[in-house]
PDB file of C-alpha atoms and ligand atoms in Angstrom:
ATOM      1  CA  UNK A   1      24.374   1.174  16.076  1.00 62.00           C
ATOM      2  CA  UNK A   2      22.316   1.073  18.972  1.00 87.00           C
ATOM      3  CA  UNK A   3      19.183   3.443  19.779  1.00 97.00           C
ATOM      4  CA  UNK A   4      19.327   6.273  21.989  1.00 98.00           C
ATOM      5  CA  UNK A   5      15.326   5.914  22.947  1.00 98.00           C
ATOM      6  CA  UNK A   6      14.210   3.113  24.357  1.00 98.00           C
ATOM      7  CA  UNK A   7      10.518   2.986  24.278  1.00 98.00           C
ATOM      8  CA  UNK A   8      10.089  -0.181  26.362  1.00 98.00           C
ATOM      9  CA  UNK A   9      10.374   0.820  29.571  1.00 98.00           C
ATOM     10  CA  UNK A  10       8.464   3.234  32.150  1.00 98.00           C
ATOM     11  CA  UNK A  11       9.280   6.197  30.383  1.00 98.00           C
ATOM     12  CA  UNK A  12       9.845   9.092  32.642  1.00 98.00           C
ATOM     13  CA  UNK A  13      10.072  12.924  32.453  1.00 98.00           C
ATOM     14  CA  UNK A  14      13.680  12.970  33.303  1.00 98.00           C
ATOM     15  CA  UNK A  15      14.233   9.637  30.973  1.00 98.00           C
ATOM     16  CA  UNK A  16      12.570  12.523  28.184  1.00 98.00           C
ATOM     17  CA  UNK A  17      15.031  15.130  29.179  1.00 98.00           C
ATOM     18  CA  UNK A  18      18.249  12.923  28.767  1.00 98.00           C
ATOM     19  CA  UNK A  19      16.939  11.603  25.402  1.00 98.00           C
ATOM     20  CA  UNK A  20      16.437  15.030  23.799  1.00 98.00           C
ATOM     21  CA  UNK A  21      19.835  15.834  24.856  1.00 98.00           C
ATOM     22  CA  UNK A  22      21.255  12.895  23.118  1.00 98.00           C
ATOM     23  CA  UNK A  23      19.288  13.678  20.048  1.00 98.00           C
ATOM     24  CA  UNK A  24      19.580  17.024  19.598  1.00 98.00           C
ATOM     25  CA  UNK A  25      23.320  16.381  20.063  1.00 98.00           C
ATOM     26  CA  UNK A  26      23.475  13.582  17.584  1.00 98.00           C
ATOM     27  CA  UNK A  27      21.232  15.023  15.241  1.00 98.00           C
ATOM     28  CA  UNK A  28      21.708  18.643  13.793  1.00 97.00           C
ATOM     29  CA  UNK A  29      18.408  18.304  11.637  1.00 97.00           C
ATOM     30  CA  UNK A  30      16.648  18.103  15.215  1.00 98.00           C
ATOM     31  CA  UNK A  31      16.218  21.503  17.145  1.00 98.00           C
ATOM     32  CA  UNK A  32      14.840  21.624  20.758  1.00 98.00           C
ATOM     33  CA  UNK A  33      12.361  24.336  22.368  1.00 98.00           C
ATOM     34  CA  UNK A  34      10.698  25.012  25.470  1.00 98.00           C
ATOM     35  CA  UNK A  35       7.695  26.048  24.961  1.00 98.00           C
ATOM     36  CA  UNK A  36       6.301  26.543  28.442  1.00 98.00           C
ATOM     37  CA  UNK A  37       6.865  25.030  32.242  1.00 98.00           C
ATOM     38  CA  UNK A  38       4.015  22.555  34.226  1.00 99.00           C
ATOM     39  CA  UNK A  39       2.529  23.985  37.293  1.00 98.00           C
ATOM     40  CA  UNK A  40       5.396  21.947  38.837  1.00 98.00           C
ATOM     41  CA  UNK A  41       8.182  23.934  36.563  1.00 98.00           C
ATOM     42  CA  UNK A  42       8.775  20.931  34.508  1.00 98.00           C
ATOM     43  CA  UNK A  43       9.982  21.655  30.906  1.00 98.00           C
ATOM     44  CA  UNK A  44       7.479  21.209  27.935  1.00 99.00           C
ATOM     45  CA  UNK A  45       9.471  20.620  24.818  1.00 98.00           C
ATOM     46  CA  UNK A  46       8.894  20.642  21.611  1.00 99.00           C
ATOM     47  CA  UNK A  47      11.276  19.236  19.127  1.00 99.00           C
ATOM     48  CA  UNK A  48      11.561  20.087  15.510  1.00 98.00           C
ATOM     49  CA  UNK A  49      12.631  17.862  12.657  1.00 98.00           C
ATOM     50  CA  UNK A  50      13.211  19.743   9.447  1.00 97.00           C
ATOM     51  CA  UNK A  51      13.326  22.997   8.115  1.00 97.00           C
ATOM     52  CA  UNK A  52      10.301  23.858   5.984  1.00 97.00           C
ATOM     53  CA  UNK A  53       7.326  26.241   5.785  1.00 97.00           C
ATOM     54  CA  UNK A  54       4.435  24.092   6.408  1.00 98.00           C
ATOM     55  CA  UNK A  55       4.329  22.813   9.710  1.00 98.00           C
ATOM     56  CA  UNK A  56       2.470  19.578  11.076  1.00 98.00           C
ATOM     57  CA  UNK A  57       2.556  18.879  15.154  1.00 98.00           C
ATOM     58  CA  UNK A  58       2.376  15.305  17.012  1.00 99.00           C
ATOM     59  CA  UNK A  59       1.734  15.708  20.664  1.00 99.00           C
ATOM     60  CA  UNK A  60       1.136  13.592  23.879  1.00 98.00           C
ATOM     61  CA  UNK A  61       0.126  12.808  26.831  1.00 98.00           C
ATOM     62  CA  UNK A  62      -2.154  15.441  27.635  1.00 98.00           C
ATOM     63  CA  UNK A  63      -3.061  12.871  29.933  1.00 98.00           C
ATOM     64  CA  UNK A  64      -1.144  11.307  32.717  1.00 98.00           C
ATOM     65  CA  UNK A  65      -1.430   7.541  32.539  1.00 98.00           C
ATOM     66  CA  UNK A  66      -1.114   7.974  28.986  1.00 98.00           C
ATOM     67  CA  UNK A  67       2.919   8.194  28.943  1.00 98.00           C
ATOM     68  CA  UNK A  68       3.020   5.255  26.557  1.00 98.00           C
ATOM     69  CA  UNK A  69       2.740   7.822  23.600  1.00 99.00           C
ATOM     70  CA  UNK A  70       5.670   9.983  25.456  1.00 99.00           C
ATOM     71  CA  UNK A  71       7.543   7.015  24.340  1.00 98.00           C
ATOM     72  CA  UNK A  72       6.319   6.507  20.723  1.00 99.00           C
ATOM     73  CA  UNK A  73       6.769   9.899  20.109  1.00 99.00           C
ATOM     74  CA  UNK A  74      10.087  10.111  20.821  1.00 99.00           C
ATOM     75  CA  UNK A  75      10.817   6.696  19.295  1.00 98.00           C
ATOM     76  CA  UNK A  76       9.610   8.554  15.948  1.00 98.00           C
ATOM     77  CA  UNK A  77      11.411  11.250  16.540  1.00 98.00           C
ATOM     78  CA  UNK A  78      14.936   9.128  16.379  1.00 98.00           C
ATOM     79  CA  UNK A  79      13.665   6.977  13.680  1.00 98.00           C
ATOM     80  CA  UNK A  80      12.951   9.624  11.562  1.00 98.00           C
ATOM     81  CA  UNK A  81      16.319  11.389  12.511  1.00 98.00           C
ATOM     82  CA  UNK A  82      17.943   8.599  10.839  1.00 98.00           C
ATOM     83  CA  UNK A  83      16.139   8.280   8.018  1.00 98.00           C
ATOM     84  CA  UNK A  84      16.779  11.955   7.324  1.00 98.00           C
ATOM     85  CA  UNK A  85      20.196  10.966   7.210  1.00 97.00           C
ATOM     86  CA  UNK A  86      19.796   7.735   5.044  1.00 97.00           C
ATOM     87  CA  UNK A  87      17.332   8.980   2.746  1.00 98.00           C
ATOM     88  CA  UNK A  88      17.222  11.537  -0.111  1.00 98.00           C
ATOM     89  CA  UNK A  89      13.554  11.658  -0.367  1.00 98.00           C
ATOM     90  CA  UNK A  90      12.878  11.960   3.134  1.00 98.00           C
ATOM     91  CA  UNK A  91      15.926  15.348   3.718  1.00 98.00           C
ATOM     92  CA  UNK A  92      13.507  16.534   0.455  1.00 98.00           C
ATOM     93  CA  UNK A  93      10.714  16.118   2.468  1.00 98.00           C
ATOM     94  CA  UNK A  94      11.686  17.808   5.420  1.00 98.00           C
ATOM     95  CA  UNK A  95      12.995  21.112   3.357  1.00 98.00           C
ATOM     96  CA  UNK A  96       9.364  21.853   2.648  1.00 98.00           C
ATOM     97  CA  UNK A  97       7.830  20.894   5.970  1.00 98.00           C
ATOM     98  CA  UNK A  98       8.801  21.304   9.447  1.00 98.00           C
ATOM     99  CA  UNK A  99       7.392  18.309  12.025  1.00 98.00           C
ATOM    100  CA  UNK A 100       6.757  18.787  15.306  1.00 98.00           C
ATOM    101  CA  UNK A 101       6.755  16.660  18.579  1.00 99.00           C
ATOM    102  CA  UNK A 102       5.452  17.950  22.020  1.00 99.00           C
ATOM    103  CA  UNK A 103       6.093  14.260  23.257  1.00 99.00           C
ATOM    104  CA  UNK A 104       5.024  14.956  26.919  1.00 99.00           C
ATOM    105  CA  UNK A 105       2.081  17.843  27.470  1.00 99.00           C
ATOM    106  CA  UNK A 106       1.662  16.930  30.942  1.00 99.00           C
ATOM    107  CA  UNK A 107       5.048  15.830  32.695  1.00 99.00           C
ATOM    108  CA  UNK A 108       3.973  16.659  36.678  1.00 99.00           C
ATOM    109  CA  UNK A 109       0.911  13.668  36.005  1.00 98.00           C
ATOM    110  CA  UNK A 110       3.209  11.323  34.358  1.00 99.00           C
ATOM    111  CA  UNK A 111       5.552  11.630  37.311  1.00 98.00           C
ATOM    112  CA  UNK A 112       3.061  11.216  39.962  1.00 98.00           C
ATOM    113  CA  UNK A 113       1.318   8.046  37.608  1.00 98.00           C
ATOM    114  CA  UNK A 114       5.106   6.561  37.744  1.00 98.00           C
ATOM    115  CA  UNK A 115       6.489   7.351  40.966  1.00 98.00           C
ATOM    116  CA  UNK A 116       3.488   8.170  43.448  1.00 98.00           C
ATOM    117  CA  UNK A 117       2.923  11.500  45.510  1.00 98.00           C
ATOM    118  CA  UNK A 118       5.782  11.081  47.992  1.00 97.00           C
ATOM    119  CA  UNK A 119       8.251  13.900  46.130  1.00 96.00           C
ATOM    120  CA  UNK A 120       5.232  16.332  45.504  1.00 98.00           C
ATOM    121  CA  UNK A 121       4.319  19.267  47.480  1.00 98.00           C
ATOM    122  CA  UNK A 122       1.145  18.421  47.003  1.00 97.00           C
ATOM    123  CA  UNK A 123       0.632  15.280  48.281  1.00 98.00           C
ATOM    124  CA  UNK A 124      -1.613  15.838  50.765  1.00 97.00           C
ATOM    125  CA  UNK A 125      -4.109  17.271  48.523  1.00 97.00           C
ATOM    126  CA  UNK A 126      -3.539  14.617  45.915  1.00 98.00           C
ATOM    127  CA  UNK A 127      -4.446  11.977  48.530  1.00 97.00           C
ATOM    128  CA  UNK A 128      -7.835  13.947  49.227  1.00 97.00           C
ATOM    129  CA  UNK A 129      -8.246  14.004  45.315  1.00 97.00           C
ATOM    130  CA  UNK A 130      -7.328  10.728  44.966  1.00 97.00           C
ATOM    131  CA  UNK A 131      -9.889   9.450  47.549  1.00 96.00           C
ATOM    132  CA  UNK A 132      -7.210   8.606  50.162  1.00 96.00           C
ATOM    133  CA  UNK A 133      -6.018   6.323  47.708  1.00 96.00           C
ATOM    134  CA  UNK A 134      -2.018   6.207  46.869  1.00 94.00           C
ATOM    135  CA  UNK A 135      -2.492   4.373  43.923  1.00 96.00           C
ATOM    136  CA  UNK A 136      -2.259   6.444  40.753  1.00 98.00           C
ATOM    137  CA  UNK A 137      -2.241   4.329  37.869  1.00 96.00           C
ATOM    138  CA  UNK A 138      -5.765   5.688  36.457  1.00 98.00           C
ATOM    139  CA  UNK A 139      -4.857   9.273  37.078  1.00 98.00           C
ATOM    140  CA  UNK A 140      -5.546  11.375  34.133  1.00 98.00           C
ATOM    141  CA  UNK A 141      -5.300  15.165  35.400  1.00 98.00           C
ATOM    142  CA  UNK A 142      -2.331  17.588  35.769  1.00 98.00           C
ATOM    143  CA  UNK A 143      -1.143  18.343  39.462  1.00 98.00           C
ATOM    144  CA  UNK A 144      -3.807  20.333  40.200  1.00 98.00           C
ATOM    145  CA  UNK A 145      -6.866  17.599  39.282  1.00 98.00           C
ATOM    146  CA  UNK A 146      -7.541  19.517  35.956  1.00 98.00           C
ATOM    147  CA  UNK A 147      -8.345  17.392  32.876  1.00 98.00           C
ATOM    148  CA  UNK A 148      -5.508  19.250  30.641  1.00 98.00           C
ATOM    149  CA  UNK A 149      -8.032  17.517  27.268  1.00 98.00           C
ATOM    150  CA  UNK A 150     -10.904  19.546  29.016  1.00 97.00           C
ATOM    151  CA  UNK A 151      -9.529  22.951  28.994  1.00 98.00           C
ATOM    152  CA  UNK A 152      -9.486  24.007  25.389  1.00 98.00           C
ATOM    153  CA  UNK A 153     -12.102  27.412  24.163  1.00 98.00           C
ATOM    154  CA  UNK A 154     -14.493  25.010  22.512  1.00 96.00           C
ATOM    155  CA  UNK A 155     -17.848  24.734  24.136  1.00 96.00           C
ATOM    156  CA  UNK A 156     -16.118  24.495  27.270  1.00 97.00           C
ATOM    157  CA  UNK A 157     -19.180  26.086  29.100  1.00 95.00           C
ATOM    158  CA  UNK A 158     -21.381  23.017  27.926  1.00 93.00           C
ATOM    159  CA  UNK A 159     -19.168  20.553  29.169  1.00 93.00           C
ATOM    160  CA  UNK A 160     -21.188  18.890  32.090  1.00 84.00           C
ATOM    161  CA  UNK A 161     -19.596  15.576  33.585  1.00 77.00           C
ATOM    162  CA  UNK A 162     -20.712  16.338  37.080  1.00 88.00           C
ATOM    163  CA  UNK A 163     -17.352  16.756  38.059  1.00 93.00           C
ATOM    164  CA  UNK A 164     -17.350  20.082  40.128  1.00 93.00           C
ATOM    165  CA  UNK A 165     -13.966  19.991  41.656  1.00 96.00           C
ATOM    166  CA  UNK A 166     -10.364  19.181  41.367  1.00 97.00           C
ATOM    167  CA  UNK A 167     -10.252  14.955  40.451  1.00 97.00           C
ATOM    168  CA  UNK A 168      -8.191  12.373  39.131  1.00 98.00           C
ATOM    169  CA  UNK A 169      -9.911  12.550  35.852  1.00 97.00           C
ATOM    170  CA  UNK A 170     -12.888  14.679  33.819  1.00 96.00           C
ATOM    171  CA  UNK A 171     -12.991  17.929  35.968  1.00 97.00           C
ATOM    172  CA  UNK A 172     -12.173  20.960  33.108  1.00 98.00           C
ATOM    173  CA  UNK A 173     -11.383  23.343  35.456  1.00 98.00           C
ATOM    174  CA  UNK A 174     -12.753  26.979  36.670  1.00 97.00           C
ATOM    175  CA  UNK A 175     -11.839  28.510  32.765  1.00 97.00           C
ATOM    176  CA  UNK A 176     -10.600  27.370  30.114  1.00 98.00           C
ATOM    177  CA  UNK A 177      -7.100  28.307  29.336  1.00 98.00           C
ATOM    178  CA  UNK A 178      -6.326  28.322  33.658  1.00 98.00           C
ATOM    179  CA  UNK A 179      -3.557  25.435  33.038  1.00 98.00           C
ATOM    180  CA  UNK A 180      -0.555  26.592  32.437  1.00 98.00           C
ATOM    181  CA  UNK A 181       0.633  23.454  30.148  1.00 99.00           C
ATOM    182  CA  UNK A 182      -2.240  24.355  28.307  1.00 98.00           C
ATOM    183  CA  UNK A 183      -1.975  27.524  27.916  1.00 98.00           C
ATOM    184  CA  UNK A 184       1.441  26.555  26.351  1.00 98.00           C
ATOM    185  CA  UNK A 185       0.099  24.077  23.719  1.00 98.00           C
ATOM    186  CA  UNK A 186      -2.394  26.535  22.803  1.00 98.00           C
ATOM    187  CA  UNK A 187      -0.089  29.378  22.312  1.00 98.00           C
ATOM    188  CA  UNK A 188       2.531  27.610  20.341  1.00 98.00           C
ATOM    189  CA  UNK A 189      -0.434  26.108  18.536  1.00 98.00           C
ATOM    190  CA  UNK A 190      -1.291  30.018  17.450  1.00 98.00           C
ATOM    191  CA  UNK A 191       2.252  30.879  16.831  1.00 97.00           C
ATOM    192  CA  UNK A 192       2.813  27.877  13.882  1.00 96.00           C
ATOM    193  CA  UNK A 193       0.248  27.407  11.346  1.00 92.00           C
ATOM    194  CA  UNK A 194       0.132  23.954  11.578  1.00 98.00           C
ATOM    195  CA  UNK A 195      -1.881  22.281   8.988  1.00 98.00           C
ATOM    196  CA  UNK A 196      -2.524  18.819  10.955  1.00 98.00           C
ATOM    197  CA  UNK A 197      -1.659  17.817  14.061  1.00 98.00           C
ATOM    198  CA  UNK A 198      -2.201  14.553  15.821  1.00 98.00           C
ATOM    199  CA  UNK A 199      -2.990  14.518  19.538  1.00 98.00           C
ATOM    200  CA  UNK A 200      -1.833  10.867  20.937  1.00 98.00           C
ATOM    201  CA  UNK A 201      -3.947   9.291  23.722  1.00 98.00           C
ATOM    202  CA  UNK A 202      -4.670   6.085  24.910  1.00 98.00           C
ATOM    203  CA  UNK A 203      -6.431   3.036  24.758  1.00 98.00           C
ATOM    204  CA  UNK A 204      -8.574   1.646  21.901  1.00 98.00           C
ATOM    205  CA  UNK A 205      -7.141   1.264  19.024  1.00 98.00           C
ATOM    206  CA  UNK A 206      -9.267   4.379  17.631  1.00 98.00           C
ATOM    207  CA  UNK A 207      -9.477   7.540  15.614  1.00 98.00           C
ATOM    208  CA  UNK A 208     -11.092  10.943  16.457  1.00 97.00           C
ATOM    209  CA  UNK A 209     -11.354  13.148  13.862  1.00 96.00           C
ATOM    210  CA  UNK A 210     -14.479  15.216  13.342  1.00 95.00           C
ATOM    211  CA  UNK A 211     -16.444  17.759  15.827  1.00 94.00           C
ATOM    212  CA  UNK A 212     -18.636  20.395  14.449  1.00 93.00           C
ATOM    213  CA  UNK A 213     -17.473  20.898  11.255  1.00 91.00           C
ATOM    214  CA  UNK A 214     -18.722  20.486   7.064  1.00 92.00           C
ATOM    215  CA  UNK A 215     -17.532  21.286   3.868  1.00 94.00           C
ATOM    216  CA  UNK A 216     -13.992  21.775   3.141  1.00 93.00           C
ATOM    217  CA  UNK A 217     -13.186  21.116   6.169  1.00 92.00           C
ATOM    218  CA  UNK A 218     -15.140  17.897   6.834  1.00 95.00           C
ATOM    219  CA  UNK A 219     -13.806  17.079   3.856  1.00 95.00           C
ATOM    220  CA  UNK A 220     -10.300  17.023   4.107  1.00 95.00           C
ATOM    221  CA  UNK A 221     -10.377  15.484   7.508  1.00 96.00           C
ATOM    222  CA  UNK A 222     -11.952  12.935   6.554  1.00 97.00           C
ATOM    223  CA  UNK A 223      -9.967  11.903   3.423  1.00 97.00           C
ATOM    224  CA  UNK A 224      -6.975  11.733   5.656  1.00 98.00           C
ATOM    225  CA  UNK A 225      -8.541  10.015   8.353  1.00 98.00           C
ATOM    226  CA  UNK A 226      -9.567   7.302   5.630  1.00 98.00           C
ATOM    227  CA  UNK A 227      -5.671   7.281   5.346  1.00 98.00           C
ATOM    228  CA  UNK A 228      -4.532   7.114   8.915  1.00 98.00           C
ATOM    229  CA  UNK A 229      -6.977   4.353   9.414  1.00 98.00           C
ATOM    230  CA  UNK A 230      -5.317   2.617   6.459  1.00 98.00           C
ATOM    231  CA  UNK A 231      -2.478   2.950   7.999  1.00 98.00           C
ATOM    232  CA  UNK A 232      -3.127   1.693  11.981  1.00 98.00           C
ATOM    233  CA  UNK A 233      -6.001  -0.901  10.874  1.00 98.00           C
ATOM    234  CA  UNK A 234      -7.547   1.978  13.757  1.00 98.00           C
ATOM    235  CA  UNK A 235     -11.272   2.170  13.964  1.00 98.00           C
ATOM    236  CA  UNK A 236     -12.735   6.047  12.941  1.00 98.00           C
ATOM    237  CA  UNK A 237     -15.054   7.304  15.711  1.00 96.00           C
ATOM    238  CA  UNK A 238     -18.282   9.172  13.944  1.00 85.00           C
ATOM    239  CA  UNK A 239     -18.991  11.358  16.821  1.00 79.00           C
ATOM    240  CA  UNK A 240     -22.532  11.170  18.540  1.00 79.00           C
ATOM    241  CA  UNK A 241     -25.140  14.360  18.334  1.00 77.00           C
ATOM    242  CA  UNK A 242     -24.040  15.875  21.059  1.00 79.00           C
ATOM    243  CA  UNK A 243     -20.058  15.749  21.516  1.00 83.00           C
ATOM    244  CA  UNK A 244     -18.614  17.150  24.798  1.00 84.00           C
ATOM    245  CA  UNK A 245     -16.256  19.516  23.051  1.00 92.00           C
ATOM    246  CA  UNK A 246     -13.087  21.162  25.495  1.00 96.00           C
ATOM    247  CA  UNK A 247     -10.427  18.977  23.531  1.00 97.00           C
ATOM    248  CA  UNK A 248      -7.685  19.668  21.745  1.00 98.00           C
ATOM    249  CA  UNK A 249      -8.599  18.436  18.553  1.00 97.00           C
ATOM    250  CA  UNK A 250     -12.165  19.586  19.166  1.00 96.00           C
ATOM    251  CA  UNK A 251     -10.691  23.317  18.994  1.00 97.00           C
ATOM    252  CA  UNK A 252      -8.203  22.842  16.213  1.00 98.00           C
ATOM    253  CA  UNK A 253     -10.487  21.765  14.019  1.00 96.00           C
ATOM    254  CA  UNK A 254     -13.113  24.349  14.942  1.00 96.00           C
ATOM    255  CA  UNK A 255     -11.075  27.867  15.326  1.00 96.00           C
ATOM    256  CA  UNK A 256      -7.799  27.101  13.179  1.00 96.00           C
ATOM    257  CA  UNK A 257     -10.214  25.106  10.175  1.00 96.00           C
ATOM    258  CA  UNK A 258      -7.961  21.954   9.710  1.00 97.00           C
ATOM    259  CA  UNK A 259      -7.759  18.885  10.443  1.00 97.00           C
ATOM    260  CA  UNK A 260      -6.358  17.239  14.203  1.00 98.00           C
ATOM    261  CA  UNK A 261      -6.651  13.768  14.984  1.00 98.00           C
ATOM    262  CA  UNK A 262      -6.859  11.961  18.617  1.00 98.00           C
ATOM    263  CA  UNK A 263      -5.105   8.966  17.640  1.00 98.00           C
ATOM    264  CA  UNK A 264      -5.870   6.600  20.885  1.00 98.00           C
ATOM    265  CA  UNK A 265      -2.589   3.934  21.109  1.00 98.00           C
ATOM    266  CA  UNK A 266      -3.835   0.103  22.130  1.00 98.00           C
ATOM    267  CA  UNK A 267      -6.302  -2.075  22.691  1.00 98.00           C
ATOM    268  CA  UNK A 268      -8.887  -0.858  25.458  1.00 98.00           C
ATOM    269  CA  UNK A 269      -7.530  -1.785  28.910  1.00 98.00           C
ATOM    270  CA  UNK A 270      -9.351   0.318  30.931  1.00 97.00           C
ATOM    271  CA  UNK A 271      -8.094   3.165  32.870  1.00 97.00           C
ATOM    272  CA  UNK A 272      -4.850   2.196  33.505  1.00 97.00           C
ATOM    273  CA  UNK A 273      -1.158   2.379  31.385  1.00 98.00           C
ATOM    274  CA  UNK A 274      -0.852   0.518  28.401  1.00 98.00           C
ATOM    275  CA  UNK A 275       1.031  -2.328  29.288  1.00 98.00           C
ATOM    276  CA  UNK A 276       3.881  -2.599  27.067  1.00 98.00           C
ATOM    277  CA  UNK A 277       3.997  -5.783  25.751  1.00 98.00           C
ATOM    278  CA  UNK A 278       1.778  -4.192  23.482  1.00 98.00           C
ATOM    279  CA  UNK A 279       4.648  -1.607  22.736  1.00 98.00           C
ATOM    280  CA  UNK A 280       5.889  -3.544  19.545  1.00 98.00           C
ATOM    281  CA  UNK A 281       2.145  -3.452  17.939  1.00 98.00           C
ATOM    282  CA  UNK A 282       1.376   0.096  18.753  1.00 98.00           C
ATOM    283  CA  UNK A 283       4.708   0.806  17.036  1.00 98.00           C
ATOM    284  CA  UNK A 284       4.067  -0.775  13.971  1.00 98.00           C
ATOM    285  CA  UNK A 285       0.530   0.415  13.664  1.00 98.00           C
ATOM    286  CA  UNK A 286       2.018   4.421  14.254  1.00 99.00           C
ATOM    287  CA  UNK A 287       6.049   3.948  12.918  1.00 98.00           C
ATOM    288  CA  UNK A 288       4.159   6.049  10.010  1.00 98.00           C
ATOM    289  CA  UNK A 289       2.286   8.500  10.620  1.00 98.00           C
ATOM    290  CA  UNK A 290       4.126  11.390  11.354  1.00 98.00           C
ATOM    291  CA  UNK A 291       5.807  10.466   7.695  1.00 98.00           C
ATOM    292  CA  UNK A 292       2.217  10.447   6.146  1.00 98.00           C
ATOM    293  CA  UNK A 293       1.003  13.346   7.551  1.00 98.00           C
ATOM    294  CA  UNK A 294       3.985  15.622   6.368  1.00 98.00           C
ATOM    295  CA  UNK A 295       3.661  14.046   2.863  1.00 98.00           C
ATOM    296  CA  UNK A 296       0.292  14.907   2.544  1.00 98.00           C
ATOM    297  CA  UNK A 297       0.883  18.439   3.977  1.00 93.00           C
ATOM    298  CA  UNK A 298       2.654  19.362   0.401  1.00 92.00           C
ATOM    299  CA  UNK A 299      -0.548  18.007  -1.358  1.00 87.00           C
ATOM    300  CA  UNK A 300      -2.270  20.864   0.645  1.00 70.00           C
TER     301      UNK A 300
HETATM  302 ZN1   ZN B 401      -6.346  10.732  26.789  1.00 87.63          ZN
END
């Protein structure tokens, strides 16, 4: 029985697309949703495995040349599909908790990473942003230069990287809230009352999992962090006095008072893909965690 994902490769949007087909096909206890379109009126999916109340969310690539979790997320999506069907204790599992996967948050940069400018309207400006460069390996931003990890209602006015316009990485934009694939995360985020969620990014073998917050909340973040370390052998990040704020997890943890995790895949390479010949480790460090963060959502 062969697999219908296969993570080892350059994993495109439209690669995404014809895998969730397959699954959703194969797999009744997996249900598909679009929960919004790119600036570039891409899909952005979310699958859900399982039927229950509480609800935990895995997402990633927020950022472009990060498409290496794209394909770990959907690798755990099948893996767990299976063992839903194999396993007793893991069908019991999923009748109290729903899991969710937004496996690609920012599909128009992980097309233009993969394939270059050439197909894009845009690719006159994206030279410009790009320095005059057509190389687009480090890019980080959605189509419009907007850092899509930069965007979210959480100190976004202190944010100062001296980036003051449209770039391959850093610049947060005019608002927060103006990207549309934002906007969607966010939104769905409000609509399900998730009680984790991990944000996958990449590289460095690393943990995020604080911002500004104490007591309870500290608390329980932190106990589970202890466990997701555990788990990856990753290194937890304390973060410094000042933290930048704008992220994902940055808000989550602030405004909706639980825990979220930016789990960052591989050792440091720079700003560039994770090659993957690291694919096998990254997987074995991460096969998990989806699995240990819905088990600890019924301790909750
Ligand atoms: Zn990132």
């Amino acid at each position: 029985m062969g697999n219908i994902v296969n993570p080892k490769q350059v994993y495109r949007y439209t690669q995404l697309l014809d895998d969730i087909n397959l699954l959703t096909s194969k797999y009744d206890s997996l249900e598909k949703r679009v929960i919004g379109y790119s600036v570039n009126h891409r899909k952005l999916i979310a699958l859900r495995l399982g039927t229950g109340k509480k609800a935990v969310m895995l997402n990633g690539a927020h950022h472009a040349r990060e498409w290496l979790t794209s394909a770990l997320l959907m690798n755990m999506a099948e893996y767990y599909c299976k063992r839903h069907e194999d396993e007793e204790e893991i069908r019991k599992l999923f009748k109290e908790v729903s899991l969710w996967f937004v496996p690609m948050v920012n599909p128009d940069g992980v097309t233009l990473v993969q394939d270059g400018a050439d197909q894009f309207h845009q690719k006159n400006e994206l030279i410009k942003m790009n320095d005059g460069s057509v190389h687009y390996d480090g890019w980080k931003a959605n189509i419009r230069g907007i850092d899509l990890n930069r965007q979210y209602p959480m100190d976004w006015e202190t944010i100062d990287d001296q980036i003051r316009k449209p770039a391959p990485a850093m610049f947060k934009g005019k608002k927060p809230l103006s990207e549309p694939e934002v906007r969607s995360l966010y939104q769905f985020s409000l609509e399900h009352n998730f009680a984790f969620v991990a944000c996958y990014h990449s590289s460095g073998e690393e943990i995020f999992w604080q911002y500004k917050s104490s007591g309870a909340v500290y608390d329980s973040a932190k106990k589970l962090a202890e466990k997701l370390a555990a788990l990856t052998g990753y290194r937890l990040v304390e973060p410094g006095p000042n933290p930048s704020g704008g992220g994902f997890t940055d808000w989550f943890i602030m405004v909706q008072k639980r825990p979220s995790f930016t789990i960052e895949i591989g050792p440091y390479v720079g700003p560039v893909p994770v090659p993957l010949h690291y694919y096998d480790k990254i997987w074995k460090e991460n096969k998990e965690v989806g699995l240990l963060l819905a088990k600890a959502c019924l301790q909750n």
